[in-house]
PDB file of C-alpha atoms in Angstrom:
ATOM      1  CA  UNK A   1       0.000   0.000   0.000  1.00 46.00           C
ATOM      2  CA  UNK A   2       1.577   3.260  -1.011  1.00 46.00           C
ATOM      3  CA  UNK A   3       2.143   5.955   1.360  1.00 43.00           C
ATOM      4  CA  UNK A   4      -0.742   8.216   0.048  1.00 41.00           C
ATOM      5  CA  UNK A   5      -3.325   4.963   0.668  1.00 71.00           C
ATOM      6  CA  UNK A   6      -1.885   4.509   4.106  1.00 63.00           C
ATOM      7  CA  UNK A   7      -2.529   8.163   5.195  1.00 58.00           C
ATOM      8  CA  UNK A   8      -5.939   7.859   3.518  1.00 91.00           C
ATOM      9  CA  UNK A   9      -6.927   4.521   5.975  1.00 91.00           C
ATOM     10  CA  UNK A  10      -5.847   6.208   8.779  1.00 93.00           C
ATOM     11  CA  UNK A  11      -8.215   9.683   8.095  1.00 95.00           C
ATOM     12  CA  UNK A  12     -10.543   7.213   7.597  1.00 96.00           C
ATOM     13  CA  UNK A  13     -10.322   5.667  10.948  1.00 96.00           C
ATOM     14  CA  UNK A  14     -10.429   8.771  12.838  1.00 96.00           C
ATOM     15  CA  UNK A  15     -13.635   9.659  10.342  1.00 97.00           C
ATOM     16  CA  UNK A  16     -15.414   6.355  11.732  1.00 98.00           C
ATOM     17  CA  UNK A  17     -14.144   6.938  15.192  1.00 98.00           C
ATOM     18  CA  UNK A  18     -15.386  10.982  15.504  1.00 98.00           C
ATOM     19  CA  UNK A  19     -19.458   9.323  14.585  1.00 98.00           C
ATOM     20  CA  UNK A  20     -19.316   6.330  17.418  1.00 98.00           C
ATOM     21  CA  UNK A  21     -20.112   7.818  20.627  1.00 97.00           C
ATOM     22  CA  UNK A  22     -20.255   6.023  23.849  1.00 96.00           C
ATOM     23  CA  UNK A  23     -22.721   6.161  26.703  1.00 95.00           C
ATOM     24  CA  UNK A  24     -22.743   4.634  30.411  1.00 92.00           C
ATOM     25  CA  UNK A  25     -24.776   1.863  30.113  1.00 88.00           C
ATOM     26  CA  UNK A  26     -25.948  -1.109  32.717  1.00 82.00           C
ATOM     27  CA  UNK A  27     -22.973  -0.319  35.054  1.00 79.00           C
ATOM     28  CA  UNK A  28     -20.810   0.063  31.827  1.00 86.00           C
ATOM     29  CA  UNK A  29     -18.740   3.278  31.709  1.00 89.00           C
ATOM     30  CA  UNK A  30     -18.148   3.583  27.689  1.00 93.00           C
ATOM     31  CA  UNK A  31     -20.771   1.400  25.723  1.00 93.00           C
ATOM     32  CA  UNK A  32     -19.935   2.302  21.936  1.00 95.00           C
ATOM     33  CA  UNK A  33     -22.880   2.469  19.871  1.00 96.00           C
ATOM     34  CA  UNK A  34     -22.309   1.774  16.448  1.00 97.00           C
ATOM     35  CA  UNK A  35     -25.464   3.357  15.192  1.00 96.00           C
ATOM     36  CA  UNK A  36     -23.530   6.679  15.102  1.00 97.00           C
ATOM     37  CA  UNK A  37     -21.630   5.568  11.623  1.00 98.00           C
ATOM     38  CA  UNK A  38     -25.011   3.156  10.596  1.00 98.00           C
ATOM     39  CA  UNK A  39     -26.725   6.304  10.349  1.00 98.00           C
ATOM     40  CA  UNK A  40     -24.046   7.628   8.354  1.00 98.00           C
ATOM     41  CA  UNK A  41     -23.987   6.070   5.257  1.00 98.00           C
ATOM     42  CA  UNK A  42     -20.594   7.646   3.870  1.00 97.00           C
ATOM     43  CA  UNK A  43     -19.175   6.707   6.756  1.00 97.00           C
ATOM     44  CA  UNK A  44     -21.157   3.409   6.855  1.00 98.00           C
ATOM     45  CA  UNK A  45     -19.181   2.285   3.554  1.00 96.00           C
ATOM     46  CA  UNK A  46     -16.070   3.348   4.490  1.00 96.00           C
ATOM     47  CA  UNK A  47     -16.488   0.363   7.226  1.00 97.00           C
ATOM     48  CA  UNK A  48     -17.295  -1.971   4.378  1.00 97.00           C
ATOM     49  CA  UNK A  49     -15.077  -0.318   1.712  1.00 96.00           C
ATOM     50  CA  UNK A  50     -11.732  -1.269   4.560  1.00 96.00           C
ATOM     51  CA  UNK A  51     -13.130  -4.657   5.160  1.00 97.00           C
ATOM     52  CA  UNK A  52     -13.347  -5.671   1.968  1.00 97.00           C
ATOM     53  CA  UNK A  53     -10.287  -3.969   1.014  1.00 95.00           C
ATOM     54  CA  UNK A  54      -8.524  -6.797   3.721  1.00 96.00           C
ATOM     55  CA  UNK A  55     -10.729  -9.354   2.763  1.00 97.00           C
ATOM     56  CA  UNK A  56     -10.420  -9.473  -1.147  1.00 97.00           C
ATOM     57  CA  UNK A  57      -7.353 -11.317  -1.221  1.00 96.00           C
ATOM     58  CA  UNK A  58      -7.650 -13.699   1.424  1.00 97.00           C
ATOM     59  CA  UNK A  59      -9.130 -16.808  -0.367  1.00 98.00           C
ATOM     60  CA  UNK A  60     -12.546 -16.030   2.568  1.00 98.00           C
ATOM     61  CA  UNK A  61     -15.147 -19.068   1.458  1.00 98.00           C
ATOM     62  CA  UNK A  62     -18.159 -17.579   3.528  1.00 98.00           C
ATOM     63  CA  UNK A  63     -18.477 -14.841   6.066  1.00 99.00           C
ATOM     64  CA  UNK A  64     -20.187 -15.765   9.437  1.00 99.00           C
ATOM     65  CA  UNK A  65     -21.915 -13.071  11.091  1.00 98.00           C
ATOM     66  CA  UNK A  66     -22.076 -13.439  15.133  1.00 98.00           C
ATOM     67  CA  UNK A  67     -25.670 -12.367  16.428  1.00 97.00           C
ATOM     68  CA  UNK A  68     -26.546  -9.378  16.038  1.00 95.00           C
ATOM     69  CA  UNK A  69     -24.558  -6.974  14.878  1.00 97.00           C
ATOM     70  CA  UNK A  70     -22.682  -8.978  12.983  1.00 98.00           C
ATOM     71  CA  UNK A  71     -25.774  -9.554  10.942  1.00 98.00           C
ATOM     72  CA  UNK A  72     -25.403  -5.535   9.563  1.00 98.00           C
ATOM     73  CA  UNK A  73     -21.737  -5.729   9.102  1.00 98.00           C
ATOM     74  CA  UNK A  74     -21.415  -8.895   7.196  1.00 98.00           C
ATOM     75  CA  UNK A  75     -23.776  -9.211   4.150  1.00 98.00           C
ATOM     76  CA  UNK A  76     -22.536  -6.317   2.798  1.00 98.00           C
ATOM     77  CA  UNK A  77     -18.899  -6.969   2.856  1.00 98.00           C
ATOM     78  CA  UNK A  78     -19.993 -10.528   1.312  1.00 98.00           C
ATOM     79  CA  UNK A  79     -22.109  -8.860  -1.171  1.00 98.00           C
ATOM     80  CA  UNK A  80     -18.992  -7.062  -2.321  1.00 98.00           C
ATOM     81  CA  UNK A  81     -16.369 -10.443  -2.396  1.00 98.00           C
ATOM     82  CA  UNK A  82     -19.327 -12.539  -3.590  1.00 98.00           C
ATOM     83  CA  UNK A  83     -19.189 -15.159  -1.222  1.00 98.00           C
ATOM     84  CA  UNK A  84     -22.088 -16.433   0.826  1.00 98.00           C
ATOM     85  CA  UNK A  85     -23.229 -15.437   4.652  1.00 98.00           C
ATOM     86  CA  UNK A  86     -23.973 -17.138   7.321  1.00 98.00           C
ATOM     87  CA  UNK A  87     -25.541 -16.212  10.686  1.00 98.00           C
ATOM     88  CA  UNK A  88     -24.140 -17.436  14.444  1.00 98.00           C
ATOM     89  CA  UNK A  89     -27.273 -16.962  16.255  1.00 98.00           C
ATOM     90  CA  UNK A  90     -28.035 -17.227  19.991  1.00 97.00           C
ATOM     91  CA  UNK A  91     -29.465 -20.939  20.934  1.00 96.00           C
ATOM     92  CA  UNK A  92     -32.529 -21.840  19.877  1.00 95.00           C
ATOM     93  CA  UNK A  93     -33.299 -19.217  17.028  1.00 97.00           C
ATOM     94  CA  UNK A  94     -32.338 -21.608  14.335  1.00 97.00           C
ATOM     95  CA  UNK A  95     -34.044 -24.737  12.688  1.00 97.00           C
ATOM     96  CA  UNK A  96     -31.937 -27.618  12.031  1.00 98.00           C
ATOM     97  CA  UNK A  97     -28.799 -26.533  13.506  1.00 98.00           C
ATOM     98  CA  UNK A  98     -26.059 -27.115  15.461  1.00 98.00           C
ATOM     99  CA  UNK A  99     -25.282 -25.668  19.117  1.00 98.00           C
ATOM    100  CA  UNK A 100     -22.236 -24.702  21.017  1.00 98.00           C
ATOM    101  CA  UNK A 101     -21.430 -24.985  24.522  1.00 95.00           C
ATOM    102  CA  UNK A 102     -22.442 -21.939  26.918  1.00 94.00           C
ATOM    103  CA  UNK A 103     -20.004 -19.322  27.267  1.00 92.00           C
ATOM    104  CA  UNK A 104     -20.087 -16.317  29.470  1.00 83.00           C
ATOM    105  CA  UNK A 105     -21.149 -12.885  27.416  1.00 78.00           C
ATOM    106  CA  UNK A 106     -18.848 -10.075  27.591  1.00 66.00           C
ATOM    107  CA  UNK A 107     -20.527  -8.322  30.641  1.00 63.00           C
ATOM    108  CA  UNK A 108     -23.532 -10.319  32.753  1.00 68.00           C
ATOM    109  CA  UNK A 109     -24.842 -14.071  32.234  1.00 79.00           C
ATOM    110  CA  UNK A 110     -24.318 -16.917  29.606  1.00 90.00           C
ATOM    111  CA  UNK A 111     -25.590 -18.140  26.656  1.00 93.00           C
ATOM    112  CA  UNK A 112     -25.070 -20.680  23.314  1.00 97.00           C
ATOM    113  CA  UNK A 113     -24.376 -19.671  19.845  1.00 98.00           C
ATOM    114  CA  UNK A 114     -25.729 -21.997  17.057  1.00 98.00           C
ATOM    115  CA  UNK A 115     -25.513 -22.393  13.204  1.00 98.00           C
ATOM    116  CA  UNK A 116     -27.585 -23.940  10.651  1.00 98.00           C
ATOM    117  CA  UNK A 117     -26.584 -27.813  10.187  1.00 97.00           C
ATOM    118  CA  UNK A 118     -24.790 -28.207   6.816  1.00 96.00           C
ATOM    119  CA  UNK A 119     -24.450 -24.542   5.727  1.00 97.00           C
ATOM    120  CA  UNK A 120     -20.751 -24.706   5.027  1.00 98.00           C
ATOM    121  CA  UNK A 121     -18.313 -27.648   4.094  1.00 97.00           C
ATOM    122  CA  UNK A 122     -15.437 -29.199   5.779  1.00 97.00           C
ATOM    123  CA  UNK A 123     -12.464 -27.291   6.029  1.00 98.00           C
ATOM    124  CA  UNK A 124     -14.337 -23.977   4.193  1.00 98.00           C
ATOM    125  CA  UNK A 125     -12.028 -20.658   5.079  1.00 98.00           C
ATOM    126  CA  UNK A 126     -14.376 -18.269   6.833  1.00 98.00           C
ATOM    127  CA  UNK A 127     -14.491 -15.019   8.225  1.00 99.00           C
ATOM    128  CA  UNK A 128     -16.245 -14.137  11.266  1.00 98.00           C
ATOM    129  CA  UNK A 129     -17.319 -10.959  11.951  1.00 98.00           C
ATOM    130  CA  UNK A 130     -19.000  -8.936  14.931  1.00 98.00           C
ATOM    131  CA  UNK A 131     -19.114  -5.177  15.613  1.00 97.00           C
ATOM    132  CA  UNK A 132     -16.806  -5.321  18.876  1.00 96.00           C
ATOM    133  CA  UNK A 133     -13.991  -7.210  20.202  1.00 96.00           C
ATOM    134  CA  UNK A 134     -14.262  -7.414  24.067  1.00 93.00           C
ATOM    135  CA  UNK A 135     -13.398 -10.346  26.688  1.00 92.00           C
ATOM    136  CA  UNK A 136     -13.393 -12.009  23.735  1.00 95.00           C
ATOM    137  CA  UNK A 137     -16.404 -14.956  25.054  1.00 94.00           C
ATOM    138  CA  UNK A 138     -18.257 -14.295  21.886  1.00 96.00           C
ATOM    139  CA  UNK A 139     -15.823 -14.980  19.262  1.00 97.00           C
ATOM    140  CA  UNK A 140     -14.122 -17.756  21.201  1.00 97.00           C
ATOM    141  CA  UNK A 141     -17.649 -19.393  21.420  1.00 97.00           C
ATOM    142  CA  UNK A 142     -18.183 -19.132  17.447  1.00 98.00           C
ATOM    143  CA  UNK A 143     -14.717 -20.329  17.015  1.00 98.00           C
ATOM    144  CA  UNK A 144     -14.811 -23.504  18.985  1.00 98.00           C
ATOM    145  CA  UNK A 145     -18.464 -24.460  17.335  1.00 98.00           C
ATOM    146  CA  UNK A 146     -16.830 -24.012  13.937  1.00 98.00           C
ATOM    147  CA  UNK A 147     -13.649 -25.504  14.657  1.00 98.00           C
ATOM    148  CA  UNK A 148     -15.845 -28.733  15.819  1.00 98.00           C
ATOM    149  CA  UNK A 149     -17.314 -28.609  12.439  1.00 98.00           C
ATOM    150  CA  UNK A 150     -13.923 -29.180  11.024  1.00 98.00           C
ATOM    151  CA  UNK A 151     -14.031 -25.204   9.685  1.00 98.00           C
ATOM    152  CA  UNK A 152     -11.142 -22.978   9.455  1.00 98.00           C
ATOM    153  CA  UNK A 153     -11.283 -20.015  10.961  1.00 98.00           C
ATOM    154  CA  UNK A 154      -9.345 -17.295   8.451  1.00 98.00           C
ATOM    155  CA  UNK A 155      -9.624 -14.599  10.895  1.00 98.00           C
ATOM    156  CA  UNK A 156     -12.259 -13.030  12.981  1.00 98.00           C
ATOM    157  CA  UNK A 157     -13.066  -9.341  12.087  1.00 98.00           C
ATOM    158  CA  UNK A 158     -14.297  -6.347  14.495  1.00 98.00           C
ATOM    159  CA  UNK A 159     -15.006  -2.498  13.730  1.00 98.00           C
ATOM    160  CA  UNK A 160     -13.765  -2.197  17.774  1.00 97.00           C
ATOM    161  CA  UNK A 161     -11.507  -3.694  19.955  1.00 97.00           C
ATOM    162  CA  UNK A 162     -11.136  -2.491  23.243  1.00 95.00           C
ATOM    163  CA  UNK A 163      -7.451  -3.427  24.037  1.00 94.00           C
ATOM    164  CA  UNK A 164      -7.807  -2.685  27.881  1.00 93.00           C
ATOM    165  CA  UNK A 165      -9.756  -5.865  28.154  1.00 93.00           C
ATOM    166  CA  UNK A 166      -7.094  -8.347  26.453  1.00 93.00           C
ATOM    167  CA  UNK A 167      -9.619 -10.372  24.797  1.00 94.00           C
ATOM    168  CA  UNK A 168      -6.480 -11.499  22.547  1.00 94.00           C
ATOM    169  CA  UNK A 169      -5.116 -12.642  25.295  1.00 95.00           C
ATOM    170  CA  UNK A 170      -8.056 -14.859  26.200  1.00 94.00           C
ATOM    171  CA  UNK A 171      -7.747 -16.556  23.014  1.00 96.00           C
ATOM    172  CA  UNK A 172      -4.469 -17.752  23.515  1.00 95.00           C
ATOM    173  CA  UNK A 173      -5.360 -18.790  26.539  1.00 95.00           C
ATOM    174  CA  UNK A 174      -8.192 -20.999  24.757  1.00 95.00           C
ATOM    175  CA  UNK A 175      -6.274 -22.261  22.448  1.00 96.00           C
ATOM    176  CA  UNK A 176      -6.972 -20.414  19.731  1.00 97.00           C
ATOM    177  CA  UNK A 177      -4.058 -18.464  19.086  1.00 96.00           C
ATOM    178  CA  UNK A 178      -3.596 -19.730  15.674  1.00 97.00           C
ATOM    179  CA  UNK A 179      -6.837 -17.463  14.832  1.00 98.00           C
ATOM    180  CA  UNK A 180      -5.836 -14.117  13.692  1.00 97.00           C
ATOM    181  CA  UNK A 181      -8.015 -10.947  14.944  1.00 98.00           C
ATOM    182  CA  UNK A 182      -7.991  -7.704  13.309  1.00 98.00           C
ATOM    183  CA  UNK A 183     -10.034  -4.673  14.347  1.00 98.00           C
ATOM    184  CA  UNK A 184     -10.452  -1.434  12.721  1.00 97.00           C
ATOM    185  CA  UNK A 185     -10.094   1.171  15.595  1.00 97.00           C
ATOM    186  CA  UNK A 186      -9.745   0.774  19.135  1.00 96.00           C
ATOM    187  CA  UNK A 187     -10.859   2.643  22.167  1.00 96.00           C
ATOM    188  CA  UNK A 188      -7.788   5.672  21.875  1.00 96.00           C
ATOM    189  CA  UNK A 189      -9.471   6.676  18.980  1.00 97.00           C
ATOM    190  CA  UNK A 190     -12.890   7.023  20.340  1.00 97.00           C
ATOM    191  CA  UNK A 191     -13.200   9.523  22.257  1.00 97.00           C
ATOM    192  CA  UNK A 192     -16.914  11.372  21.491  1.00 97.00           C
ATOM    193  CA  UNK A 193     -19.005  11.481  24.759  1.00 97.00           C
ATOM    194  CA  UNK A 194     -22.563  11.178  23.836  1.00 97.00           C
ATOM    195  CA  UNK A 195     -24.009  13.002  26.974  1.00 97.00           C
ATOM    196  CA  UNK A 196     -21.747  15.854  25.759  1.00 97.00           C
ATOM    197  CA  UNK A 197     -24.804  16.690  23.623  1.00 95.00           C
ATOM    198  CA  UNK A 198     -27.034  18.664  26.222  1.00 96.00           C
ATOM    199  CA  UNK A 199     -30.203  17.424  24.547  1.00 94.00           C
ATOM    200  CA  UNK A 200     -28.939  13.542  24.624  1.00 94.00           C
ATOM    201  CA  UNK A 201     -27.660  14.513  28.350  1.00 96.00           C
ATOM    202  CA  UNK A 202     -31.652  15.449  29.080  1.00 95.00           C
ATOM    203  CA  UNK A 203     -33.524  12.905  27.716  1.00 94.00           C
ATOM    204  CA  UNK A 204     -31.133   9.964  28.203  1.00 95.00           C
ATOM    205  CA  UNK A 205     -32.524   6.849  29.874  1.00 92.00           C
ATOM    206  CA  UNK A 206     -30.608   3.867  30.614  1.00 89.00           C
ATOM    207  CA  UNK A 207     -33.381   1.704  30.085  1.00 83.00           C
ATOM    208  CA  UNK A 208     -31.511  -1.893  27.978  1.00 71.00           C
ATOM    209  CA  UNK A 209     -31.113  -4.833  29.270  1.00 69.00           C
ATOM    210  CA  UNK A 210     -27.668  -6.126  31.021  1.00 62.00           C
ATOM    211  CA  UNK A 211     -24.956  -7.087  28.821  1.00 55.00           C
TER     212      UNK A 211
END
């Protein structure tokens, strides 16, 4: 990548980062809310133009998309490779499939990811893809239920990763440090308080569900 493209990703970064504010949410200090660049749809498809920028060349079979937000970020960036999609949905919202052992979320309680039996082939490349990287529970759950499928893992895709929580670190502890991650911005980039806003500050209610 030239030295002109390279200064170009990184104004992009700081583009998505300046339209993702975070909020205190459910004893959370900084929950990032990806609607900011959803709503945003220049800044929307620079997220997918990057992704598929990395992606292109990477021999990706299928892109798995890890419930829910995964579901936005995916299809599009497999739209533009031309490869299928698949969803990793929570346990129990899929017919005929198959279900992974309970892992603990990134903040409060457990659950089970599935997948639709059959979907993919043995040893099919894939990409999974989510909106965050965390603790890391989430994509080590969709990992392991793959990987007992006989499915490679290529990589495993975020638009964040918050570093502070070493959720790379938890998959080498789960032996899945052969699975690359990459993320798109971290947390030192985003830095736009949403109660900054007097008129979010006003009507702002905490009112979702634990995390």
């Amino acid at each position: 990548m030239s030295e002109r493209n390279e200064l170009d990703v990184e104004e992009s970064k700081k583009k998505i980062a300046s339209v993702i504010p975070y909020y205190p949410f459910k004893g959370i200090d900084k929950f990032y809310d990806i609607t900011g660049f959803l709503s945003r749809p220049d800044v929307f498809q620079l997220v997918i133009d990057l992704m598929t920028h990395r992606y292109r060349s990477m021999n990706i079979d299928a892109i798995g998309g890890i419930d829910a937000r995964g579901f936005v970020l995916g299809p599009p960036v497999a739209l533009a490779l031309k490869i299928p999609f698949f969803m990793l949905r929570k346990k129990g919202k899929l017919p005929n499939s198959v279900t992974g052992a309970s892992y603990t979320k990134e903040y409060a309680g457990s659950d089970s990811l599935c997948v639709s039996r059959g979907v993919l082939k043995p040893k099919s490349r894939v990409l999974l893809v989510d909106d965050l990287l965390a603790t890391g529970g989430t994509f080590i759950a969709a990992i392991e239920l793959l990987k007992s499928l006989d499915i490679v893992i290529a990589e495993c895709a975020c638009v964040v990763e918050l570093k502070n929580l070493n959720g790379r670190q938890k998959f080498d502890k789960s032996g899945h440090s052969d699975v690359p991650i990459w993320s798109l911005i971290d947390e030192t980039l985003l830095t736009l308080n949403g109660l900054a806003d007097p008129e979010v500050a006003k009507n702002y209610v905490d009112d979702g569900a634990p995390h």
